[in-house]
PDB file of C-alpha atoms in Angstrom:
ATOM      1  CA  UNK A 206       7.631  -3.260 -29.216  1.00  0.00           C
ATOM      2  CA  UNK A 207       6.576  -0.359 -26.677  1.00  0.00           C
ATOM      3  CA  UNK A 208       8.561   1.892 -29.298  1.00  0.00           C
ATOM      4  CA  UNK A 209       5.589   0.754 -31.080  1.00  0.00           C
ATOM      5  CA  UNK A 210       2.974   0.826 -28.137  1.00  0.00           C
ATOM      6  CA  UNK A 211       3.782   4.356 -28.114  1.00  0.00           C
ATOM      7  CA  UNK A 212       3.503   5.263 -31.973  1.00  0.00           C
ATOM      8  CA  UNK A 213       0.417   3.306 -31.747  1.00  0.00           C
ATOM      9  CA  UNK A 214      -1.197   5.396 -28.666  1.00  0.00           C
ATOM     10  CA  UNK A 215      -0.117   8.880 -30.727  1.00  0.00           C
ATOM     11  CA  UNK A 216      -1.845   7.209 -33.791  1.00  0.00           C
ATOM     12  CA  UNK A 217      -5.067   6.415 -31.979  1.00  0.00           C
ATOM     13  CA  UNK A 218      -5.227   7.977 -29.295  1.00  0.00           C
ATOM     14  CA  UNK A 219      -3.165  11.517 -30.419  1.00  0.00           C
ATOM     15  CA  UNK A 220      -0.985  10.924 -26.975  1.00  0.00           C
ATOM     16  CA  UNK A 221       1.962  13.321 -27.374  1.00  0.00           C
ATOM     17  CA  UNK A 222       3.603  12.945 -24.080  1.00  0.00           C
ATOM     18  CA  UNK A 223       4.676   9.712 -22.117  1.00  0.00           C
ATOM     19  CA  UNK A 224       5.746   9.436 -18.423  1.00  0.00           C
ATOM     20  CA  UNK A 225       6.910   6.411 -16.819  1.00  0.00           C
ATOM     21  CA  UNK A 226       9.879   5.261 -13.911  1.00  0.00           C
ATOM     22  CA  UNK A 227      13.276   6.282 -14.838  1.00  0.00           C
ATOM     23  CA  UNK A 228      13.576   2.944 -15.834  1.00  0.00           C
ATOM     24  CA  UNK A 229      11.590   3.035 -18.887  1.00  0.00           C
ATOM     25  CA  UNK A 230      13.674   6.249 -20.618  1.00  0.00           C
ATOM     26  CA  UNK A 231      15.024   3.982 -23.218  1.00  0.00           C
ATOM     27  CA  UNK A 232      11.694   2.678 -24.259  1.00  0.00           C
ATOM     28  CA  UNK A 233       9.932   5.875 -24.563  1.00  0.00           C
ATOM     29  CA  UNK A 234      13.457   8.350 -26.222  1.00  0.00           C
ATOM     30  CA  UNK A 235      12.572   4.920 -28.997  1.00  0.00           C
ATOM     31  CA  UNK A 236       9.364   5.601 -29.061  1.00  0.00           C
ATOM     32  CA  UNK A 237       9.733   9.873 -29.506  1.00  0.00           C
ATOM     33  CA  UNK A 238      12.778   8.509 -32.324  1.00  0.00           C
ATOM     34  CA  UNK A 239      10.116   6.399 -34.696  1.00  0.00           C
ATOM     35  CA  UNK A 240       7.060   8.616 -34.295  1.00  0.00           C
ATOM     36  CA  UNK A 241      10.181  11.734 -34.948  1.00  0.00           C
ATOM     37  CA  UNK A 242      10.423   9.184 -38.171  1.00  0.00           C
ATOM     38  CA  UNK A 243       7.191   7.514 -39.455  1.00  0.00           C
ATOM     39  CA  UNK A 244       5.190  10.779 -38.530  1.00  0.00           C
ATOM     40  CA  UNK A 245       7.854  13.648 -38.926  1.00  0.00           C
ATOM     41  CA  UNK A 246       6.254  15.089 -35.823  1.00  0.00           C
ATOM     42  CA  UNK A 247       7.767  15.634 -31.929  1.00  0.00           C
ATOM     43  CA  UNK A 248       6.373  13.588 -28.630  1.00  0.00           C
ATOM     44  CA  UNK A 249       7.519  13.896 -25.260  1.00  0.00           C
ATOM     45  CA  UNK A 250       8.270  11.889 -22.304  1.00  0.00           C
ATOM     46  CA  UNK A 251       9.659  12.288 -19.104  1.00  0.00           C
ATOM     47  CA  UNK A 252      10.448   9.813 -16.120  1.00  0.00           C
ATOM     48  CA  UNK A 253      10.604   9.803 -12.524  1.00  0.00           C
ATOM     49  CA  UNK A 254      12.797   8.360  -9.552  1.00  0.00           C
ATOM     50  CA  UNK A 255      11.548   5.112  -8.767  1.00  0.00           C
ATOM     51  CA  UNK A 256      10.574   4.243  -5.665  1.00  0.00           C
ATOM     52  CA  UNK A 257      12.543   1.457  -4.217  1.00  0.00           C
ATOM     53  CA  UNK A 258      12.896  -1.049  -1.207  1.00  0.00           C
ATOM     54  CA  UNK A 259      16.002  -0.700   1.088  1.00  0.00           C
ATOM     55  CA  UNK A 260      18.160  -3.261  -1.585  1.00  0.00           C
ATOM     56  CA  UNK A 261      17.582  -1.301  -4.161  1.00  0.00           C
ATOM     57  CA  UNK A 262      14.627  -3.516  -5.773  1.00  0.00           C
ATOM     58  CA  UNK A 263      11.350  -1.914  -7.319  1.00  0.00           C
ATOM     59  CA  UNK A 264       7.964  -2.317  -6.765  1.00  0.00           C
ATOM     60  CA  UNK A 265       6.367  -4.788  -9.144  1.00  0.00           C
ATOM     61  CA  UNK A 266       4.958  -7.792 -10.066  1.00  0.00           C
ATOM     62  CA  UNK A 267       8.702  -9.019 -11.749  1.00  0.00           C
ATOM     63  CA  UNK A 268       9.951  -8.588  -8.223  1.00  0.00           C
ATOM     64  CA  UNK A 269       7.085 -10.511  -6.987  1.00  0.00           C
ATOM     65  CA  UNK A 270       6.467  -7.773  -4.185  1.00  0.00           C
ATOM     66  CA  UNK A 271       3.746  -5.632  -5.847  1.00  0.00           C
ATOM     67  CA  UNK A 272       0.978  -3.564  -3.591  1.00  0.00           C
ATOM     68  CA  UNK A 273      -2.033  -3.451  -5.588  1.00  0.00           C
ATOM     69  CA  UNK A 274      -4.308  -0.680  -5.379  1.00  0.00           C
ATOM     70  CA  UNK A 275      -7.512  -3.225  -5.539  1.00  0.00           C
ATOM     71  CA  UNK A 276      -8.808  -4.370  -1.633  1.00  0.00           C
ATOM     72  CA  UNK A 277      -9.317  -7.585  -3.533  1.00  0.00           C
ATOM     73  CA  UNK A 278      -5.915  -7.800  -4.529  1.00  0.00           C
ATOM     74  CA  UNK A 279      -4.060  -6.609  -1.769  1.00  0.00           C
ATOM     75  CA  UNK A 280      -6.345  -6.276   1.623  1.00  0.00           C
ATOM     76  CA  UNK A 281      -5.928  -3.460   4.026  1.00  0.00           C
ATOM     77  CA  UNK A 282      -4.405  -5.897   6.557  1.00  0.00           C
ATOM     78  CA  UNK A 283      -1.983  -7.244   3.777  1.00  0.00           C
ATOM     79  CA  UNK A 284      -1.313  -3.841   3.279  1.00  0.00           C
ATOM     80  CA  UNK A 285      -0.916  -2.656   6.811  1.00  0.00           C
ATOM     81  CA  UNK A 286       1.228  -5.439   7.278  1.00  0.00           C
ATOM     82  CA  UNK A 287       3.399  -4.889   4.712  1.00  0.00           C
ATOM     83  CA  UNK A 288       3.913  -0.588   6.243  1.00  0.00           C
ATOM     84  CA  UNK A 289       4.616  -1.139   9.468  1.00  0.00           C
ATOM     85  CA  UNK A 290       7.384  -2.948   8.360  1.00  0.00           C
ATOM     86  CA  UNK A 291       8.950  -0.291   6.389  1.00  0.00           C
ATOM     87  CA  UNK A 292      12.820  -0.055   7.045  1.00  0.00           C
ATOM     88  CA  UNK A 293      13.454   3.114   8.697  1.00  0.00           C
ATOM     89  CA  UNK A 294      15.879   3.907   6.024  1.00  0.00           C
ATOM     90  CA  UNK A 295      13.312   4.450   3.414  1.00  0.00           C
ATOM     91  CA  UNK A 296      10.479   5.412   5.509  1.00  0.00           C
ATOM     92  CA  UNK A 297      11.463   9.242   5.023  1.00  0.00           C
ATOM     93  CA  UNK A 298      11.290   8.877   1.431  1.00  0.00           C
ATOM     94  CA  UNK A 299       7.468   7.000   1.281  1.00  0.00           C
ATOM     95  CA  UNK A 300       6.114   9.533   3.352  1.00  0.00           C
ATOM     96  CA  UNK A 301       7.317  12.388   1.023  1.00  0.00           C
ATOM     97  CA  UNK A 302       5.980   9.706  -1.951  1.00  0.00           C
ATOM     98  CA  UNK A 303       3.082   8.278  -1.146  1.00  0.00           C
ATOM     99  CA  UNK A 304       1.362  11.011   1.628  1.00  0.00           C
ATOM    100  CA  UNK A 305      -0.695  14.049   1.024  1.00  0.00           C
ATOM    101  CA  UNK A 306       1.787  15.534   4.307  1.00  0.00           C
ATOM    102  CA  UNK A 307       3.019  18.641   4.540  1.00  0.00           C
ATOM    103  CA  UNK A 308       7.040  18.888   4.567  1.00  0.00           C
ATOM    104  CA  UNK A 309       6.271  20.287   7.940  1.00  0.00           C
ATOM    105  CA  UNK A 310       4.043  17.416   9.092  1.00  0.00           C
ATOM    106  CA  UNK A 311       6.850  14.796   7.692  1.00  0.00           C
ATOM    107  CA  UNK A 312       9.576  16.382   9.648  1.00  0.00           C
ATOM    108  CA  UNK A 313       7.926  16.270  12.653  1.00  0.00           C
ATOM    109  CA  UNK A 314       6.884  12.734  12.406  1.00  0.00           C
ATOM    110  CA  UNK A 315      10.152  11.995  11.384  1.00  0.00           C
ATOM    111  CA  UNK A 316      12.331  13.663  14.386  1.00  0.00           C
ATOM    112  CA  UNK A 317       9.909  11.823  16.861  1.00  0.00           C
ATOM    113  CA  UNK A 318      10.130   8.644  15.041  1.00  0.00           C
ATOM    114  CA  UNK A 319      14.252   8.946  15.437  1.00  0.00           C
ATOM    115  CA  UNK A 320      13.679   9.226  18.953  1.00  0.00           C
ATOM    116  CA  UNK A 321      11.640   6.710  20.079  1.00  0.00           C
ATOM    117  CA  UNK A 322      12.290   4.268  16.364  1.00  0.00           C
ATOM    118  CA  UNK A 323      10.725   0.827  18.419  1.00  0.00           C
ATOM    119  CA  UNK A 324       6.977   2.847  18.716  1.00  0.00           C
ATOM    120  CA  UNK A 325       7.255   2.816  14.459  1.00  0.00           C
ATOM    121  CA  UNK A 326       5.104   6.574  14.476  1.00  0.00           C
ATOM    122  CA  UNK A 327       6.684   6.643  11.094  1.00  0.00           C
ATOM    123  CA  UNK A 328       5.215   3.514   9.620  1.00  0.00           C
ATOM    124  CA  UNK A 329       2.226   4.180  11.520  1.00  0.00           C
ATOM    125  CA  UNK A 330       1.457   7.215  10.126  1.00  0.00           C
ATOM    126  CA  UNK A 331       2.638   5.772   6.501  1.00  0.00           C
ATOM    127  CA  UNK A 332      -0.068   2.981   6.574  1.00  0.00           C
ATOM    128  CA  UNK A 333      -2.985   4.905   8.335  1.00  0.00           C
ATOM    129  CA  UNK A 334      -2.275   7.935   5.361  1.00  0.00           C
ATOM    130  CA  UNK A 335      -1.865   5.104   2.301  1.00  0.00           C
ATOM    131  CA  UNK A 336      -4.841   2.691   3.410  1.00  0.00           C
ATOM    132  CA  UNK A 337      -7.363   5.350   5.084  1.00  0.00           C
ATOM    133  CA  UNK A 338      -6.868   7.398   0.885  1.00  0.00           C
ATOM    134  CA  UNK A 339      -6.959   3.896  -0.877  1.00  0.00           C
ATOM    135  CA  UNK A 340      -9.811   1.986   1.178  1.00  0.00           C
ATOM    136  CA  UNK A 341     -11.394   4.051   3.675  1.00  0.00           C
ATOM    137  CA  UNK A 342     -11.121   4.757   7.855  1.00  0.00           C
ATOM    138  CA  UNK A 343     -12.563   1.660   8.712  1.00  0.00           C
ATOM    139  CA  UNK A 344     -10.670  -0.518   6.457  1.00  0.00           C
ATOM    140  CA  UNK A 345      -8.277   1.086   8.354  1.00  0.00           C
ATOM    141  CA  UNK A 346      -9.266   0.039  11.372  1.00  0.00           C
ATOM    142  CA  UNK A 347     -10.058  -3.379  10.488  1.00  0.00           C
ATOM    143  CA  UNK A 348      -6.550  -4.144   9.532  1.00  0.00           C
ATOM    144  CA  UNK A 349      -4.819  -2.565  12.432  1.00  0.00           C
ATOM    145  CA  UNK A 350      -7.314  -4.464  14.528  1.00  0.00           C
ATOM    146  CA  UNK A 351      -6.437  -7.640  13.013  1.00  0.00           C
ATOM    147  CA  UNK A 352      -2.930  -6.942  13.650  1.00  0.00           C
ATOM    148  CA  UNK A 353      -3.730  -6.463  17.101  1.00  0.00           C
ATOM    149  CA  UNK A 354      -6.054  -9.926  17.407  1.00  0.00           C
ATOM    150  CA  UNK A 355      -2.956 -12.065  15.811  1.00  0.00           C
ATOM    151  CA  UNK A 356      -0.546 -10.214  17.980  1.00  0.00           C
ATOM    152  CA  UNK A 357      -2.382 -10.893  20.935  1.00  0.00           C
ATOM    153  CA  UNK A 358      -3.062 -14.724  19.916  1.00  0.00           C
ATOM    154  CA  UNK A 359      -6.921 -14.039  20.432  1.00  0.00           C
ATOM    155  CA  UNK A 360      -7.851 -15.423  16.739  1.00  0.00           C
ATOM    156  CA  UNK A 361     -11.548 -16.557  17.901  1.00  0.00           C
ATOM    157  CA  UNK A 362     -12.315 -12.815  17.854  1.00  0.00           C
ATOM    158  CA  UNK A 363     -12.395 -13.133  13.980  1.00  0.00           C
ATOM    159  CA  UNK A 364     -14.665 -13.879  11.545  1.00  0.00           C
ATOM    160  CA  UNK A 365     -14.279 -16.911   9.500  1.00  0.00           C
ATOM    161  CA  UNK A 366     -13.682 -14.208   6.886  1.00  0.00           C
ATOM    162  CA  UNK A 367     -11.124 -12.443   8.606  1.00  0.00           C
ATOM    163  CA  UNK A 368      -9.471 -15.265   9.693  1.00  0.00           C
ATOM    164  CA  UNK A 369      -9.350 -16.568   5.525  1.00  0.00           C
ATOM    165  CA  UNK A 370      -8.392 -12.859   4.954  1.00  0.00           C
ATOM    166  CA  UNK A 371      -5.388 -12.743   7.290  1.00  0.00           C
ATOM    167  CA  UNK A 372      -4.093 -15.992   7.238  1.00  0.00           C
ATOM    168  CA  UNK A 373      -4.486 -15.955   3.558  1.00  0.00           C
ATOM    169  CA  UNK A 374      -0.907 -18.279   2.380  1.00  0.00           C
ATOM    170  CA  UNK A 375      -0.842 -20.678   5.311  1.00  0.00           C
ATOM    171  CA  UNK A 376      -0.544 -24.022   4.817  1.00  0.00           C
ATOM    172  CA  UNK A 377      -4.428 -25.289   4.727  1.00  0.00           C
ATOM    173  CA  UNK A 378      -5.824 -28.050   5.442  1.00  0.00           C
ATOM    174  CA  UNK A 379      -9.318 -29.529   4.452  1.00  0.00           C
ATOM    175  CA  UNK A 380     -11.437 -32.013   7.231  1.00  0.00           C
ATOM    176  CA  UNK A 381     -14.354 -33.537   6.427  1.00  0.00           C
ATOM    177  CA  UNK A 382     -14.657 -35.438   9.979  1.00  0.00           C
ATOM    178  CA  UNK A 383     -13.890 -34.780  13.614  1.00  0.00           C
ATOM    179  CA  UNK A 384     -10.438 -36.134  14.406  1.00  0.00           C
ATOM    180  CA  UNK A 385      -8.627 -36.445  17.803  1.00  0.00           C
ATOM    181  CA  UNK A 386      -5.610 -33.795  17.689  1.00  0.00           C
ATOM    182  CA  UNK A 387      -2.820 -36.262  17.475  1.00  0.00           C
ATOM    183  CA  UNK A 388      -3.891 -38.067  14.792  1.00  0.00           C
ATOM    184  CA  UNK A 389      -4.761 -34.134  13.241  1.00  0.00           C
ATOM    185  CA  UNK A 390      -1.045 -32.948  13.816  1.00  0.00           C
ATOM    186  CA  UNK A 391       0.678 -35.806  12.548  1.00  0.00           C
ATOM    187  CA  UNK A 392      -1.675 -36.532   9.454  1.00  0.00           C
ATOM    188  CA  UNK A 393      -1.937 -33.059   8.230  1.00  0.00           C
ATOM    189  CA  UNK A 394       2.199 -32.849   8.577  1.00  0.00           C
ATOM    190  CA  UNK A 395       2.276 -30.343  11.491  1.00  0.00           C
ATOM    191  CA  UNK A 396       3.920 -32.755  13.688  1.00  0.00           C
ATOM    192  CA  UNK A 397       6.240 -35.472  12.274  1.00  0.00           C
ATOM    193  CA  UNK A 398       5.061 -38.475  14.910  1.00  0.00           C
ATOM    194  CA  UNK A 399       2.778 -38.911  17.423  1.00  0.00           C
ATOM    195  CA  UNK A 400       4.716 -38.470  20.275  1.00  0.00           C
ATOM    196  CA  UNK A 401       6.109 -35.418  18.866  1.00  0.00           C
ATOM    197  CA  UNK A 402       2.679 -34.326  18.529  1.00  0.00           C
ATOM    198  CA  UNK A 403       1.842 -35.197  22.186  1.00  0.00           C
ATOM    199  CA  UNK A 404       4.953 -33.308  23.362  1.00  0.00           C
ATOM    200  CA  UNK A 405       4.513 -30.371  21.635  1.00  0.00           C
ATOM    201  CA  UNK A 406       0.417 -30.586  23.163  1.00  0.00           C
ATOM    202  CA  UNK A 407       1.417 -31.190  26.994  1.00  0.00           C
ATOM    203  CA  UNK A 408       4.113 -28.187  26.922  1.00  0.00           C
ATOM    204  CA  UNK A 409       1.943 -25.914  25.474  1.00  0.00           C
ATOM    205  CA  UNK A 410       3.473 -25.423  22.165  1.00  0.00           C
ATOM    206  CA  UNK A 411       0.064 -26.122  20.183  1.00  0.00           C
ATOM    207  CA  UNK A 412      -2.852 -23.391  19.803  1.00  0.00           C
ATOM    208  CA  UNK A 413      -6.274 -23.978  18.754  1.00  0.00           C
ATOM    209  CA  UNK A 414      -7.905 -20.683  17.737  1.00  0.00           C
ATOM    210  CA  UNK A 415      -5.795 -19.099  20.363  1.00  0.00           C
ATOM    211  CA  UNK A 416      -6.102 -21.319  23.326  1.00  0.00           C
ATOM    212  CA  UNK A 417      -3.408 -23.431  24.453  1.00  0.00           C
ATOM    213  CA  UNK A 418      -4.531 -27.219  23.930  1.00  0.00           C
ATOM    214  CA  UNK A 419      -2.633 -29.229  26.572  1.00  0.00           C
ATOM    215  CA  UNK A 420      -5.160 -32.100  26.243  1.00  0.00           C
ATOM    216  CA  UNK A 421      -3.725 -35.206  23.683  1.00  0.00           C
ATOM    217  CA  UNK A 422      -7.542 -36.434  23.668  1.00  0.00           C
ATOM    218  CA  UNK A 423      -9.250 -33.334  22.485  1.00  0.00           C
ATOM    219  CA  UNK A 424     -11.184 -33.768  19.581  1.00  0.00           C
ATOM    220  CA  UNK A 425     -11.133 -30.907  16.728  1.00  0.00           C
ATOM    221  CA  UNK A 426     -14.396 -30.671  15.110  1.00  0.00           C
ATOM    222  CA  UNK A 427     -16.980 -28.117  13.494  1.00  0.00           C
ATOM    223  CA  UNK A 428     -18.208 -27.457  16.868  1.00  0.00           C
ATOM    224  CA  UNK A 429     -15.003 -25.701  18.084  1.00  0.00           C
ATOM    225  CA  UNK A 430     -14.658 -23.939  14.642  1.00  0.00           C
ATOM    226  CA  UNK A 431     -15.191 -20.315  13.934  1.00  0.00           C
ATOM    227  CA  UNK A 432     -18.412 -19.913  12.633  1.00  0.00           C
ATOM    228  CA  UNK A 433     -18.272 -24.045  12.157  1.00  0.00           C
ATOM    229  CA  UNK A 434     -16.109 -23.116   8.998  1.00  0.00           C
ATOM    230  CA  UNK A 435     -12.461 -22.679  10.456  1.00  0.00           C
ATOM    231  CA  UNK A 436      -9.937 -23.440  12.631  1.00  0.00           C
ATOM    232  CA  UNK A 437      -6.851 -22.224  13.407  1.00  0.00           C
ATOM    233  CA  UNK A 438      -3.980 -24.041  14.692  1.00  0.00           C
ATOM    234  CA  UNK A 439      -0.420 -21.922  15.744  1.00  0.00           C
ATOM    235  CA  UNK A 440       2.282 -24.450  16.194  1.00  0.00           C
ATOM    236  CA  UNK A 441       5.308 -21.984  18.362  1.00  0.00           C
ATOM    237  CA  UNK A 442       5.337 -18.834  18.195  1.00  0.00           C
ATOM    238  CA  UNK A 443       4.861 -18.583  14.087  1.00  0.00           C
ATOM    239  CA  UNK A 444       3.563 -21.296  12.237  1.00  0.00           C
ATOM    240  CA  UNK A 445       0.072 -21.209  11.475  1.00  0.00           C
ATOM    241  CA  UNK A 446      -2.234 -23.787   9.889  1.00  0.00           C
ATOM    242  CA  UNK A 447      -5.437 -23.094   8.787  1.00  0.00           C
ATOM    243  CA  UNK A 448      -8.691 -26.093   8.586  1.00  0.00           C
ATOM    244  CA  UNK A 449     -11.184 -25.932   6.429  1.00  0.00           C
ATOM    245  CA  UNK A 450     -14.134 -27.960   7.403  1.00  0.00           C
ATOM    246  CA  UNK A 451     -16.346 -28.971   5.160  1.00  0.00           C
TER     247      UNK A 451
END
């Protein structure tokens, strides 16, 4: 079938030379073989390295880990995200891929990057060069102060945008009523019984929009909400749960 895809592009659209990742050479050498056939005429192609993660998997929706070029698709702090966690073993090889930097200017990042490796100047420099190109300085900006806010805990900060933007895959939850946090954390699954819930409230463990709630009587509602649209609710150090109210 792309054997065809290419005879019909040289039929319509007079393409005479295909390029594609070096995994594609035996669908375009069959393409160039029945176009060489059908139209007794030579086409090209030629491929490229492709550009992998540190296991040797591509980029790509069949891999499930695609970065898409569209804001809408991928946002700048999905994006960011995604950088600054770059192993150091390929970070070399995106900033030679994906960077307008000199080899000079790559070098240098690099050898200071080996010798402080926990400050990430690599990755850093990766995602400020990538997203500042694709979406613009303060897209930027945004997303590495969003990292910063959910670093930091300090979520009421956000917008109720932002905070849909950047918690965007939490589990969410939809209220249409104020409810007393207990009853919240057990009925919305956070917590698996009430006293669990009430333990995990009077030793801190439970966040609401980045304040510790340590009182089992406190009553979420659209008043506390960001913007009276969300709320956000960190259970540990990691799990996040987002409400909805309606």
């Amino acid at each position: 079938m792309q054997a065809a895809d290419f005879h019909h592009l040289y039929k319509a659209k007079n393409c005479t030379l295909q390029c594609a990742g070096s995994d594609q050479w035996g669908n375009i050498t069959a393409g160039i073989d029945l176009i060489r056939k059908k139209e007794g005429v030579e086409v090209y192609g030629f491929t490229m390295p492709l550009v992998t993660t540190k296991d040797g998997k591509k980029f790509g929706k069949s891999e499930g880990n695609a970065l898409w070029l569209d804001e809408k698709k991928t946002s700048s702090y999905e994006m960011y995200q995604y950088l600054i966690n770059t192993e150091d073993e390929k970070i070399l090889d995106y900033l030679k891929v994906f960077t307008f930097l000199s080899k000079e200017e790559i070098e240098q990042i690099y050898q200071e990057h080996l010798q402080h490796p926990e400050l990430r100047l690599a990755q850093k420099t990766l995602a400020k060069s990538i997203i500042t190109f694709l979406h613009g300085e303060k897209a930027y900006e945004k997303a590495v102060r969003m990292s910063e806010i959910l670093f930091s805990g300090e979520v009421s900060q956000l917008s109720a945008k932002e905070v849909e933007t950047l918690f965007r895959g939490v589990p969410q939850i939809t209220i249409t009523e104020d409810q007393n946090i207990v009853d919240l954390l057990v009925g919305s699954k956070i917590c698996s019984s009430k006293r669990e819930a009430r333990e995990f409230i009077t030793s801190g463990t439970i966040m609401v929009n980045g304040e510790k709630m340590m009182d089992p009587s406190f009553v979420v509602s659209k008043d506390h909400a960001i913007e009276q649209k969300v709320t956000v609710i960190r259970r540990g150090k990691k799990k996040y749960f987002l409400l909805l109210h309606e």
